[in-house]
XYZ file of N, CA and C in Angstrom:
828
model
N 79.952 115.947 79.572
C 80.735 116.303 78.386
C 81.876 115.303 78.191
N 82.010 114.790 76.968
C 83.047 113.800 76.699
C 84.418 114.466 76.656
N 85.407 113.778 77.226
C 86.765 114.307 77.262
C 87.509 113.940 75.979
N 88.359 114.859 75.553
C 89.094 114.672 74.315
C 90.209 113.643 74.503
N 90.335 112.740 73.532
C 91.414 111.746 73.494
C 92.355 112.115 72.355
N 93.634 112.213 72.646
C 94.650 112.477 71.619
C 95.294 111.158 71.207
N 95.152 110.820 69.941
C 95.736 109.590 69.402
C 97.043 109.965 68.717
N 98.145 109.439 69.236
C 99.493 109.838 68.817
C 100.096 108.737 67.946
N 100.366 109.057 66.677
C 100.834 108.047 65.724
C 102.189 108.446 65.149
N 103.294 107.857 65.635
C 104.579 108.062 64.974
C 104.578 107.313 63.640
N 105.221 107.876 62.647
C 105.270 107.215 61.338
C 106.652 107.359 60.741
N 107.288 106.224 60.530
C 108.541 106.203 59.778
C 108.410 105.130 58.701
N 108.180 105.567 57.479
C 108.059 104.660 56.326
C 107.005 103.568 56.534
N 105.837 103.969 57.019
C 104.747 103.009 57.246
C 103.534 103.329 56.384
N 103.773 104.023 55.272
C 102.675 104.477 54.433
C 101.750 103.385 53.942
N 102.282 102.195 53.701
C 101.443 101.116 53.173
C 100.447 100.592 54.196
N 100.669 100.879 55.481
C 99.777 100.393 56.532
C 98.926 101.503 57.164
N 99.329 102.742 56.960
C 98.749 103.851 57.721
C 97.252 104.028 57.475
N 96.792 103.762 56.250
C 95.362 103.931 55.971
C 94.519 102.976 56.808
N 94.987 101.733 56.966
C 94.251 100.778 57.798
C 94.187 101.251 59.247
N 95.282 101.806 59.716
C 95.326 102.341 61.076
C 94.302 103.465 61.238
N 94.310 104.413 60.319
C 93.379 105.539 60.377
C 91.936 105.071 60.238
N 91.692 104.102 59.355
C 90.332 103.563 59.195
C 89.809 102.988 60.510
N 90.680 102.329 61.253
C 90.246 101.749 62.528
C 89.884 102.834 63.534
N 90.524 103.990 63.422
C 90.172 105.124 64.289
C 88.852 105.738 63.848
N 88.677 105.894 62.532
C 87.447 106.489 62.009
C 86.211 105.680 62.392
N 86.384 104.390 62.658
C 85.242 103.532 63.016
C 84.903 103.584 64.512
N 85.626 104.351 65.290
C 85.416 104.358 66.732
C 84.018 104.825 67.119
N 83.462 104.171 68.117
C 82.155 104.585 68.639
C 82.277 105.853 69.480
N 83.445 106.115 70.013
C 83.735 107.337 70.771
C 84.299 108.354 69.788
N 83.677 109.507 69.671
C 84.008 110.448 68.594
C 84.817 111.661 69.035
N 85.016 111.829 70.329
C 85.710 113.019 70.801
C 87.220 112.742 70.847
N 87.860 112.787 69.696
C 89.292 112.507 69.632
C 89.956 113.390 68.586
N 91.258 113.510 68.710
C 92.079 114.147 67.687
C 93.168 113.160 67.276
N 93.562 113.229 66.016
C 94.621 112.363 65.491
C 95.835 113.226 65.188
N 96.975 112.837 65.743
C 98.231 113.540 65.483
C 99.227 112.537 64.918
N 99.660 112.763 63.696
C 100.659 111.903 63.054
C 101.992 112.641 63.053
N 103.036 111.976 63.525
C 104.373 112.563 63.531
C 105.211 111.844 62.489
N 105.518 112.525 61.409
C 106.378 111.970 60.373
C 107.820 112.073 60.842
N 108.380 110.933 61.230
C 109.718 110.904 61.818
C 110.787 110.757 60.731
N 110.799 111.717 59.806
C 111.830 111.725 58.762
C 111.703 110.601 57.769
N 110.474 110.255 57.372
C 110.274 109.172 56.395
C 110.990 109.487 55.092
N 111.477 108.424 54.432
C 112.210 108.584 53.171
C 111.529 107.883 52.005
N 110.619 106.950 52.270
C 109.948 106.222 51.196
C 108.988 107.143 50.454
N 109.054 107.103 49.131
C 108.201 107.951 48.299
C 106.728 107.673 48.566
N 106.358 106.394 48.681
C 104.951 106.040 48.898
C 104.436 106.618 50.212
N 105.267 106.576 51.260
C 104.870 107.141 52.554
C 104.731 108.646 52.461
N 105.677 109.302 51.837
C 105.627 110.762 51.710
C 104.416 111.195 50.892
N 104.108 110.454 49.820
C 102.921 110.763 49.005
C 101.651 110.609 49.836
N 101.591 109.546 50.639
C 100.402 109.325 51.457
C 100.247 110.430 52.502
N 101.326 110.828 53.127
C 101.256 111.884 54.135
C 100.840 113.216 53.520
N 101.306 113.488 52.300
C 100.867 114.712 51.619
C 99.368 114.654 51.330
N 98.886 113.480 50.969
C 97.455 113.298 50.709
C 96.651 113.527 51.996
N 97.133 112.990 53.094
C 96.479 113.189 54.389
C 96.427 114.679 54.730
N 97.549 115.356 54.529
C 97.619 116.784 54.847
C 96.644 117.580 53.983
N 96.442 117.143 52.748
C 95.551 117.847 51.824
C 94.078 117.547 52.091
N 93.775 116.256 52.347
C 92.379 115.826 52.379
C 91.783 115.705 53.775
N 92.615 115.573 54.808
C 92.093 115.342 56.155
C 92.484 116.507 57.066
N 91.671 117.545 57.051
C 91.950 118.716 57.870
C 91.773 118.422 59.363
N 91.136 117.276 59.670
C 90.944 116.901 61.070
C 92.159 116.179 61.641
N 93.152 115.904 60.811
C 94.367 115.227 61.262
C 95.519 116.229 61.281
N 96.206 116.295 62.407
C 97.370 117.167 62.534
C 98.621 116.389 62.138
N 99.363 116.911 61.172
C 100.603 116.273 60.733
C 101.783 117.113 61.183
N 102.716 116.474 61.877
C 103.932 117.130 62.344
C 105.116 116.440 61.677
N 105.987 117.209 61.068
C 107.186 116.657 60.426
C 108.407 116.953 61.289
N 109.264 115.955 61.433
C 110.537 116.166 62.135
C 111.618 115.332 61.473
N 112.871 115.715 61.692
C 113.977 114.879 61.237
C 113.940 113.555 61.971
N 114.456 112.514 61.343
C 114.415 111.187 61.957
C 115.125 111.204 63.301
N 114.336 110.973 64.365
C 114.862 111.040 65.723
C 114.444 109.858 66.571
N 113.661 108.935 65.996
C 113.247 107.750 66.734
C 111.838 107.879 67.282
N 111.280 106.715 67.620
C 109.875 106.665 68.031
C 109.639 107.395 69.350
N 110.586 107.364 70.266
C 110.405 108.065 71.543
C 110.257 109.559 71.322
N 111.146 110.124 70.539
C 111.077 111.544 70.223
C 109.766 111.884 69.524
N 109.343 111.019 68.590
C 108.109 111.268 67.842
C 106.897 111.259 68.764
N 106.822 110.275 69.652
C 105.691 110.232 70.590
C 105.691 111.466 71.490
N 106.855 111.816 72.015
C 106.933 112.998 72.884
C 106.481 114.255 72.142
N 106.930 114.405 70.904
C 106.562 115.572 70.107
C 105.062 115.619 69.889
N 104.464 114.476 69.571
C 103.022 114.436 69.357
C 102.248 114.802 70.609
N 102.678 114.258 71.740
C 101.984 114.539 73.007
C 102.145 116.009 73.390
N 103.331 116.555 73.174
C 103.562 117.975 73.478
C 102.631 118.880 72.681
N 102.232 118.435 71.490
C 101.367 119.230 70.620
C 99.911 118.786 70.665
N 99.558 118.011 71.672
C 98.188 117.495 71.784
C 97.360 118.360 72.723
N 96.043 118.177 72.639
C 95.102 118.920 73.483
C 94.239 118.008 74.346
N 94.451 116.705 74.259
C 93.558 115.762 74.904
C 93.753 115.632 76.403
N 92.668 115.272 77.064
C 92.727 114.908 78.482
C 93.373 113.533 78.628
N 93.095 112.662 77.637
C 93.655 111.313 77.612
C 94.564 111.152 76.401
N 95.574 110.314 76.546
C 96.540 110.023 75.485
C 96.432 108.552 75.101
N 96.395 108.283 73.803
C 96.448 106.908 73.300
C 97.530 106.821 72.233
N 98.708 106.278 72.559
C 99.723 106.035 71.524
C 99.265 104.891 70.619
N 99.533 105.016 69.340
C 99.164 103.966 68.389
C 100.174 103.967 67.260
N 100.861 102.859 67.055
C 101.807 102.785 65.954
C 101.064 102.729 64.626
N 101.685 103.273 63.594
C 101.018 103.449 62.311
C 100.708 102.181 61.559
N 101.210 101.040 62.013
C 100.904 99.776 61.348
C 99.962 98.897 62.167
N 99.457 99.416 63.294
C 98.546 98.655 64.149
C 97.122 99.178 64.001
N 96.173 98.498 64.640
C 94.773 98.901 64.564
C 94.094 98.685 65.903
N 92.959 99.354 66.099
C 92.170 99.182 67.317
C 90.731 98.837 66.949
N 90.091 98.059 67.817
C 88.688 97.715 67.632
C 87.830 98.953 67.834
N 86.630 98.936 67.269
C 85.807 100.138 67.214
C 85.345 100.643 68.578
N 85.383 99.798 69.599
C 84.950 100.241 70.931
C 86.115 100.453 71.897
N 87.340 100.351 71.410
C 88.485 100.427 72.322
C 88.544 101.770 73.058
N 88.465 102.870 72.331
C 88.555 104.177 72.982
C 87.397 104.372 73.954
N 86.198 104.035 73.539
C 85.028 104.195 74.411
C 85.207 103.444 75.723
N 85.677 102.214 75.651
C 85.805 101.394 76.853
C 86.951 101.863 77.742
N 88.047 102.315 77.140
C 89.155 102.849 77.949
C 88.731 104.120 78.674
N 88.065 105.020 77.953
C 87.613 106.273 78.564
C 86.658 105.998 79.721
N 85.756 105.062 79.527
C 84.785 104.727 80.583
C 85.493 104.274 81.858
N 86.513 103.424 81.711
C 87.258 102.947 82.880
C 87.947 104.108 83.583
N 88.601 104.968 82.819
C 89.339 106.082 83.418
C 88.403 107.132 84.015
N 87.292 107.393 83.344
C 86.333 108.372 83.859
C 85.724 107.932 85.189
N 85.492 106.635 85.314
C 84.761 106.123 86.465
C 85.655 105.646 87.602
N 86.975 105.625 87.381
C 87.885 105.070 88.391
C 89.119 105.953 88.534
N 89.109 106.824 89.516
C 90.261 107.703 89.718
C 91.499 106.937 90.187
N 91.307 105.717 90.693
C 92.436 104.910 91.144
C 93.066 104.074 90.049
N 92.554 104.183 88.830
C 93.142 103.497 87.672
C 93.750 104.563 86.770
N 94.959 104.312 86.289
C 95.693 105.343 85.553
C 96.081 104.943 84.135
N 96.294 103.663 83.891
C 96.668 103.166 82.561
C 95.741 102.006 82.227
N 95.089 102.085 81.066
C 94.133 101.052 80.663
C 94.589 100.428 79.352
N 94.600 99.110 79.321
C 94.928 98.376 78.103
C 93.954 97.219 77.959
N 94.239 96.274 77.093
C 93.291 95.197 76.824
C 94.065 93.934 76.441
N 93.351 92.944 75.977
C 93.981 91.769 75.377
C 94.204 92.075 73.901
N 95.366 91.725 73.391
C 95.704 92.023 72.001
C 95.698 90.784 71.125
N 95.593 91.023 69.830
C 95.638 89.965 68.836
C 96.683 90.324 67.791
N 97.520 89.372 67.423
C 98.526 89.586 66.387
C 97.938 89.264 65.016
N 98.398 90.001 64.004
C 98.001 89.708 62.630
C 99.162 90.047 61.712
N 99.055 89.636 60.445
C 100.134 89.880 59.497
C 100.980 88.644 59.287
N 102.306 88.771 59.461
C 103.227 87.665 59.214
C 102.945 86.485 60.143
N 102.582 86.804 61.400
C 102.162 85.774 62.349
C 100.831 86.173 62.946
N 99.969 85.202 63.164
C 98.642 85.466 63.691
C 98.441 84.730 65.006
N 97.569 85.259 65.831
C 97.262 84.609 67.094
C 97.192 85.598 68.234
N 96.853 85.099 69.394
C 96.721 85.947 70.566
C 98.056 86.592 70.936
N 98.022 87.835 71.329
C 99.199 88.551 71.827
C 99.312 88.188 73.311
N 100.159 87.224 73.618
C 100.207 86.661 74.963
C 101.171 87.461 75.839
N 100.590 88.190 76.800
C 101.360 88.905 77.811
C 100.897 88.427 79.176
N 101.811 88.276 80.099
C 101.456 87.814 81.435
C 100.639 88.865 82.187
N 99.922 88.406 83.217
C 99.134 89.319 84.043
C 100.054 90.337 84.716
N 99.525 91.532 84.888
C 100.348 92.617 85.428
C 100.678 92.409 86.907
N 101.929 92.631 87.243
C 102.401 92.733 88.627
C 103.691 93.535 88.557
N 103.895 94.419 89.520
C 105.033 95.334 89.447
C 106.358 94.591 89.360
N 106.562 93.601 90.201
C 107.845 92.897 90.197
C 108.070 92.161 88.882
N 107.017 91.572 88.326
C 107.138 90.910 87.025
C 107.431 91.929 85.933
N 106.853 93.127 86.083
C 107.039 94.172 85.069
C 108.488 94.612 84.975
N 109.240 94.467 86.049
C 110.647 94.827 86.020
C 111.477 93.834 85.214
N 110.944 92.631 85.009
C 111.677 91.600 84.274
C 111.205 91.431 82.835
N 109.981 91.851 82.558
C 109.461 91.743 81.194
C 108.329 92.743 81.008
N 108.174 93.200 79.774
C 107.092 94.135 79.500
C 105.763 93.391 79.455
N 104.785 93.873 80.197
C 103.486 93.214 80.294
C 102.372 94.038 79.655
N 102.716 95.206 79.125
C 101.711 96.118 78.573
C 102.223 96.648 77.231
N 101.445 96.453 76.166
C 101.858 96.967 74.861
C 101.755 98.494 74.841
N 102.284 99.109 73.780
C 102.416 100.574 73.774
C 101.068 101.285 73.702
N 100.049 100.653 73.121
C 98.765 101.321 72.892
C 97.821 101.151 74.078
N 98.219 101.707 75.201
C 97.379 101.788 76.392
C 97.038 103.255 76.617
N 95.866 103.519 77.178
C 95.425 104.900 77.376
C 95.767 105.388 78.786
N 96.156 106.639 78.877
C 96.487 107.237 80.171
C 96.188 108.733 80.130
N 96.226 109.360 81.281
C 95.932 110.799 81.390
C 97.157 111.625 80.991
N 96.906 112.710 80.295
C 98.003 113.617 79.918
C 98.684 114.165 81.174
N 97.916 114.423 82.209
C 98.495 114.963 83.440
C 99.504 114.007 84.063
N 99.306 112.693 83.888
C 100.268 111.718 84.406
C 101.533 111.702 83.551
N 101.361 111.799 82.227
C 102.522 111.896 81.343
C 103.403 113.072 81.757
N 102.776 114.191 82.101
C 103.526 115.398 82.442
C 104.319 115.251 83.732
N 104.009 114.234 84.522
C 104.783 113.987 85.741
C 106.054 113.181 85.464
N 106.163 112.630 84.259
C 107.337 111.850 83.873
C 108.223 112.687 82.953
N 109.320 112.110 82.516
C 110.166 112.773 81.522
C 109.821 112.304 80.112
N 108.699 111.587 79.983
C 108.257 111.124 78.670
C 108.944 109.841 78.247
N 108.829 109.540 76.973
C 109.479 108.355 76.405
C 110.966 108.650 76.244
N 111.802 107.746 76.731
C 113.233 108.009 76.814
C 113.923 107.737 75.478
N 114.590 108.761 74.959
C 115.243 108.649 73.647
C 116.509 107.795 73.685
N 116.956 107.383 74.871
C 118.122 106.500 74.901
C 117.753 105.030 74.674
N 116.444 104.754 74.495
C 116.011 103.394 74.166
C 116.032 103.227 72.649
N 117.228 103.148 72.095
C 117.397 103.262 70.644
C 117.026 101.997 69.879
N 116.973 100.840 70.556
C 116.638 99.588 69.874
C 115.273 99.050 70.295
N 114.429 99.885 70.849
C 113.116 99.422 71.275
C 112.976 99.416 72.794
N 111.876 98.805 73.251
C 111.546 98.724 74.681
C 111.227 100.087 75.282
N 111.034 101.118 74.437
C 110.752 102.455 74.982
C 109.401 102.506 75.692
N 108.447 101.677 75.260
C 107.153 101.645 75.952
C 107.305 100.994 77.332
N 108.060 99.903 77.404
C 108.352 99.251 78.686
C 109.014 100.245 79.641
N 110.013 100.963 79.135
C 110.708 101.961 79.937
C 109.729 103.028 80.442
N 108.812 103.456 79.585
C 107.845 104.486 79.981
C 106.892 103.968 81.053
N 106.438 102.716 80.916
C 105.537 102.159 81.943
C 106.248 102.084 83.296
N 107.539 101.823 83.281
C 108.284 101.825 84.546
C 108.328 103.231 85.147
N 108.381 104.245 84.295
C 108.303 105.620 84.794
C 106.956 105.879 85.453
N 105.905 105.299 84.896
C 104.574 105.426 85.499
C 104.514 104.693 86.842
N 105.159 103.547 86.926
C 105.206 102.804 88.193
C 105.941 103.621 89.254
N 106.991 104.306 88.841
C 107.779 105.108 89.789
C 106.946 106.226 90.421
N 105.934 106.708 89.713
C 105.067 107.735 90.304
C 103.752 107.101 90.795
N 103.802 105.774 91.029
C 102.744 105.018 91.706
C 101.419 105.024 90.952
N 101.500 104.860 89.633
C 100.293 104.763 88.821
C 99.867 103.303 88.683
N 98.563 103.088 88.545
C 97.978 101.747 88.532
C 97.486 101.352 87.150
N 97.658 100.073 86.832
C 97.326 99.529 85.517
C 96.057 98.674 85.605
N 95.292 98.661 84.505
C 94.068 97.855 84.444
C 93.917 97.288 83.043
N 93.626 95.994 82.967
C 93.426 95.340 81.668
C 91.943 95.049 81.439
N 91.428 95.489 80.304
C 90.096 95.095 79.865
C 90.223 93.717 79.235
N 89.462 92.775 79.708
C 89.611 91.392 79.225
C 88.792 91.138 77.958
N 89.107 91.924 76.940
C 88.541 91.765 75.601
C 89.648 92.016 74.587
N 89.524 91.412 73.420
C 90.461 91.689 72.334
C 90.011 92.975 71.640
N 90.776 94.051 71.858
C 90.414 95.363 71.313
C 91.583 96.041 70.598
N 92.730 95.364 70.571
C 93.937 95.916 69.952
C 94.525 94.876 69.019
N 94.971 95.322 67.839
C 95.505 94.421 66.819
C 96.922 94.858 66.462
N 97.854 93.955 66.748
C 99.280 94.235 66.630
C 99.842 93.537 65.397
N 100.344 94.333 64.465
C 100.850 93.771 63.212
C 102.244 93.173 63.412
N 102.397 91.938 62.988
C 103.702 91.279 62.994
C 104.250 91.307 61.578
N 105.431 91.921 61.418
C 106.091 91.936 60.109
C 107.298 91.005 60.165
N 107.697 90.519 59.018
C 108.827 89.582 58.978
C 110.077 90.237 59.553
N 110.271 91.507 59.242
C 111.370 92.280 59.817
C 110.754 93.533 60.411
N 110.960 93.748 61.694
C 110.366 94.903 62.351
C 111.352 95.506 63.333
N 110.990 96.691 63.853
C 111.822 97.355 64.855
C 111.956 96.492 66.097
N 110.865 95.827 66.509
C 110.898 95.022 67.728
C 111.765 93.777 67.586
N 111.975 93.331 66.332
C 112.817 92.144 66.156
C 114.261 92.421 66.556
N 114.613 93.702 66.646
C 115.974 94.056 67.064
C 116.248 93.650 68.508
N 115.182 93.555 69.321
C 115.377 93.203 70.716
C 114.767 91.847 71.039
N 114.594 91.023 70.012
C 114.092 89.681 70.242
C 115.195 88.812 70.810
N 114.829 87.589 71.196
C 115.823 86.690 71.770
C 116.896 86.314 70.748
N 116.595 86.424 69.437
C 117.589 86.112 68.421
C 118.637 87.223 68.314
N 118.340 88.399 68.850
C 119.292 89.498 68.840
C 119.652 89.849 70.287
N 120.275 88.893 70.953
C 120.491 88.980 72.392
C 121.332 90.184 72.789
N 122.338 90.534 71.998
C 123.221 91.633 72.380
C 122.456 92.953 72.468
N 121.632 93.232 71.456
C 120.847 94.467 71.473
C 119.810 94.421 72.590
N 119.217 93.260 72.764
C 118.231 93.096 73.828
C 118.858 93.381 75.191
N 120.012 92.789 75.447
C 120.680 92.989 76.736
C 121.158 94.433 76.905
N 121.524 95.052 75.798
C 121.936 96.456 75.870
C 120.757 97.333 76.317
N 119.568 97.053 75.790
C 118.397 97.835 76.165
C 117.936 97.505 77.588
N 118.096 96.262 78.007
C 117.780 95.915 79.395
C 118.729 96.637 80.338
N 120.008 96.669 79.985
C 120.991 97.421 80.774
C 120.568 98.891 80.871
N 120.094 99.452 79.737
C 119.684 100.850 79.723
C 118.461 101.086 80.603
N 117.512 100.146 80.559
C 116.318 100.260 81.409
C 116.716 100.272 82.885
N 117.612 99.375 83.261
C 118.060 99.321 84.659
C 118.762 100.616 85.040
N 119.564 101.161 84.120
C 120.223 102.444 84.377
C 119.192 103.565 84.529
N 118.135 103.527 83.707
C 117.108 104.576 83.749
C 116.272 104.538 85.027
N 116.201 103.350 85.645
C 115.303 103.169 86.801
C 116.039 102.468 87.943
N 117.189 102.999 88.294
C 118.071 102.340 89.256
C 117.403 102.123 90.618
N 116.717 103.133 91.120
C 116.108 103.007 92.447
C 115.015 101.940 92.454
N 114.256 101.870 91.390
C 113.185 100.878 91.294
C 113.761 99.464 91.288
N 114.831 99.255 90.537
C 115.443 97.927 90.479
C 116.154 97.569 91.787
N 116.724 98.555 92.435
C 117.335 98.286 93.740
C 116.269 97.899 94.770
N 115.151 98.591 94.706
C 114.064 98.329 95.655
C 113.611 96.873 95.572
N 113.531 96.337 94.368
C 113.051 94.962 94.187
C 114.189 93.957 94.030
N 115.432 94.430 94.189
C 116.624 93.557 94.167
C 116.698 92.744 92.879
N 116.530 93.430 91.766
C 116.614 92.809 90.449
C 117.756 93.476 89.698
N 118.603 92.659 89.062
C 119.726 93.180 88.301
C 119.866 92.464 86.979
N 120.919 92.777 86.259
C 121.120 92.196 84.929
C 121.288 90.687 84.984
N 121.774 90.166 86.094
C 121.945 88.709 86.209
C 120.608 87.983 86.096
N 119.514 88.681 86.379
C 118.192 88.066 86.301
C 117.670 87.998 84.872
N 118.393 88.606 83.919
C 117.979 88.597 82.515
C 118.921 87.774 81.642
N 120.197 87.800 81.929
C 121.199 87.239 81.035
C 121.381 85.744 81.298
N 120.848 84.930 80.384
C 120.920 83.485 80.558
C 122.197 82.866 79.970
N 123.030 83.663 79.310
C 124.153 83.052 78.600
C 125.213 82.513 79.557
N 125.166 82.949 80.838
C 126.155 82.461 81.800
C 125.629 81.289 82.627
N 124.388 80.885 82.396
C 123.819 79.811 83.203
C 124.213 78.448 82.637
N 124.181 77.443 83.489
C 124.477 76.090 83.032
C 123.407 75.624 82.059
N 123.770 74.735 81.174
C 122.850 74.296 80.125
C 121.585 73.667 80.700
N 121.696 72.903 81.822
C 120.512 72.284 82.406
C 119.554 73.365 82.922
N 120.100 74.374 83.566
C 119.264 75.476 84.060
C 118.574 76.180 82.897
N 119.331 76.400 81.824
C 118.764 77.040 80.642
C 117.638 76.192 80.060
N 117.844 74.889 79.997
C 116.817 73.981 79.467
C 115.557 74.028 80.327
N 115.735 73.949 81.639
C 114.581 73.958 82.537
C 113.851 75.301 82.486
N 114.628 76.378 82.348
C 114.012 77.696 82.216
C 113.161 77.770 80.951
N 113.676 77.193 79.859
C 112.934 77.180 78.602
C 111.641 76.394 78.712
N 111.705 75.228 79.365
C 110.509 74.397 79.554
C 109.472 75.148 80.381
N 109.929 75.769 81.458
C 109.020 76.536 82.327
C 108.373 77.688 81.549
N 109.183 78.411 80.759
C 108.668 79.563 80.013
C 107.608 79.138 78.999
N 107.862 78.024 78.310
C 106.889 77.548 77.313
C 105.597 77.083 77.979
N 105.729 76.407 79.118
C 104.538 75.960 79.849
C 103.734 77.153 80.338
N 104.424 78.144 80.884
C 103.751 79.348 81.370
C 103.054 80.078 80.231
N 103.709 80.113 79.071
C 103.123 80.772 77.903
C 101.809 80.108 77.500
N 101.814 78.789 77.424
C 100.610 78.044 77.026
C 99.487 78.270 78.035
N 99.803 78.210 79.328
C 98.794 78.403 80.361
C 98.214 79.817 80.310
N 99.078 80.810 80.097
C 98.600 82.187 80.019
C 97.739 82.389 78.771
N 98.115 81.769 77.673
C 97.326 81.872 76.445
C 95.930 81.297 76.656
N 95.850 80.145 77.286
C 94.541 79.531 77.568
C 93.711 80.425 78.488
N 94.366 81.029 79.465
C 93.655 81.915 80.388
C 93.096 83.126 79.640
N 93.907 83.750 78.789
C 93.461 84.927 78.054
C 92.327 84.581 77.082
N 92.433 83.427 76.453
C 91.375 82.978 75.551
C 90.057 82.829 76.318
N 90.149 82.296 77.529
C 88.951 82.140 78.354
C 88.388 83.503 78.762
N 89.261 84.402 79.205
C 88.806 85.713 79.649
C 88.185 86.509 78.492
N 88.776 86.368 77.311
C 88.267 87.096 76.144
C 87.081 86.395 75.502
N 86.692 85.251 76.070
C 85.522 84.494 75.604
C 85.684 84.034 74.155
N 86.885 83.564 73.820
C 87.125 83.018 72.476
C 86.681 81.546 72.432
C-alpha cells in the first residue's frame, strides 16, 4: 500500500505562479498525495481571486487561511493539519519534476537509515542554470545551507523537532530546520537527478539574506547559532567563521577566489552526476 505524502505550500502573494506549481504536482507519477495550501495573509487581489477559485474548483486541495505570520508559521500550520506519512514542503513559485515524489518515496520506503531525501535542482526565471549546492557533510552544513527547502522527510521525524523556527524572520528557516534534524541524528540523501525547479525572481525573500544584504544575513546566522548552540559548540564554529568584514583584504580576496573555484568544480560535478 502506497504511503500518503503531504505537500505543504505556503502562499503569500504568489498567485501568478501558483498554478504552475500545482500543475507540476498534478503531473506526478506517484498519486497518493494531498495538497495543503496555507494562505499566509495574502493581500494581492489576483492571489486572493486565485485562492478562491482553488477553494471552489479543487475539492482535493485543502486551503488554510491565517494572518500573515511568515513562512515558518505557515509550514508548521500546514504540517499540523496534514495526514501524510511523508512531508514535502514546496514553495508556491517552485515546481517539481513528475517523478520527484515517486523517487523520494522509494528511497525512504527502502532505507530506514535515510531520513531526508532531496535531489539536484535547476534554477529558472530571472536567472537560469544549475542550482549549485555543495555535497552534504554535517560540519559544512553548519557553515552553509546544503539542502533546499523541498526535501522529503517523515512526519514522525518532524514531530521530534520544534518545527520551523519563527524567529528566522529574514529567511534561512529551512537551513535552521535541517540543523534541527541533524541534532536528532537524521541522515540526508541526494538523488543525483534534476527533479526540482527553483524560481529566481529579481526581488525575492531569499535576496534579503544574500551577500548584498550582509547585515540581515549575519543577523540570521547569529540567530541560527543561538538556536543550535550545542551543535555549534560541538564543532567549534562561531560567528567569526561567517563574518568576513573584519578580515584583511588579501584574505578576503583569496577566500573569494577559492569560493569561485569551488563553485565551478561543484557545478561540473553535479552536471556530470545528473548526466547533463
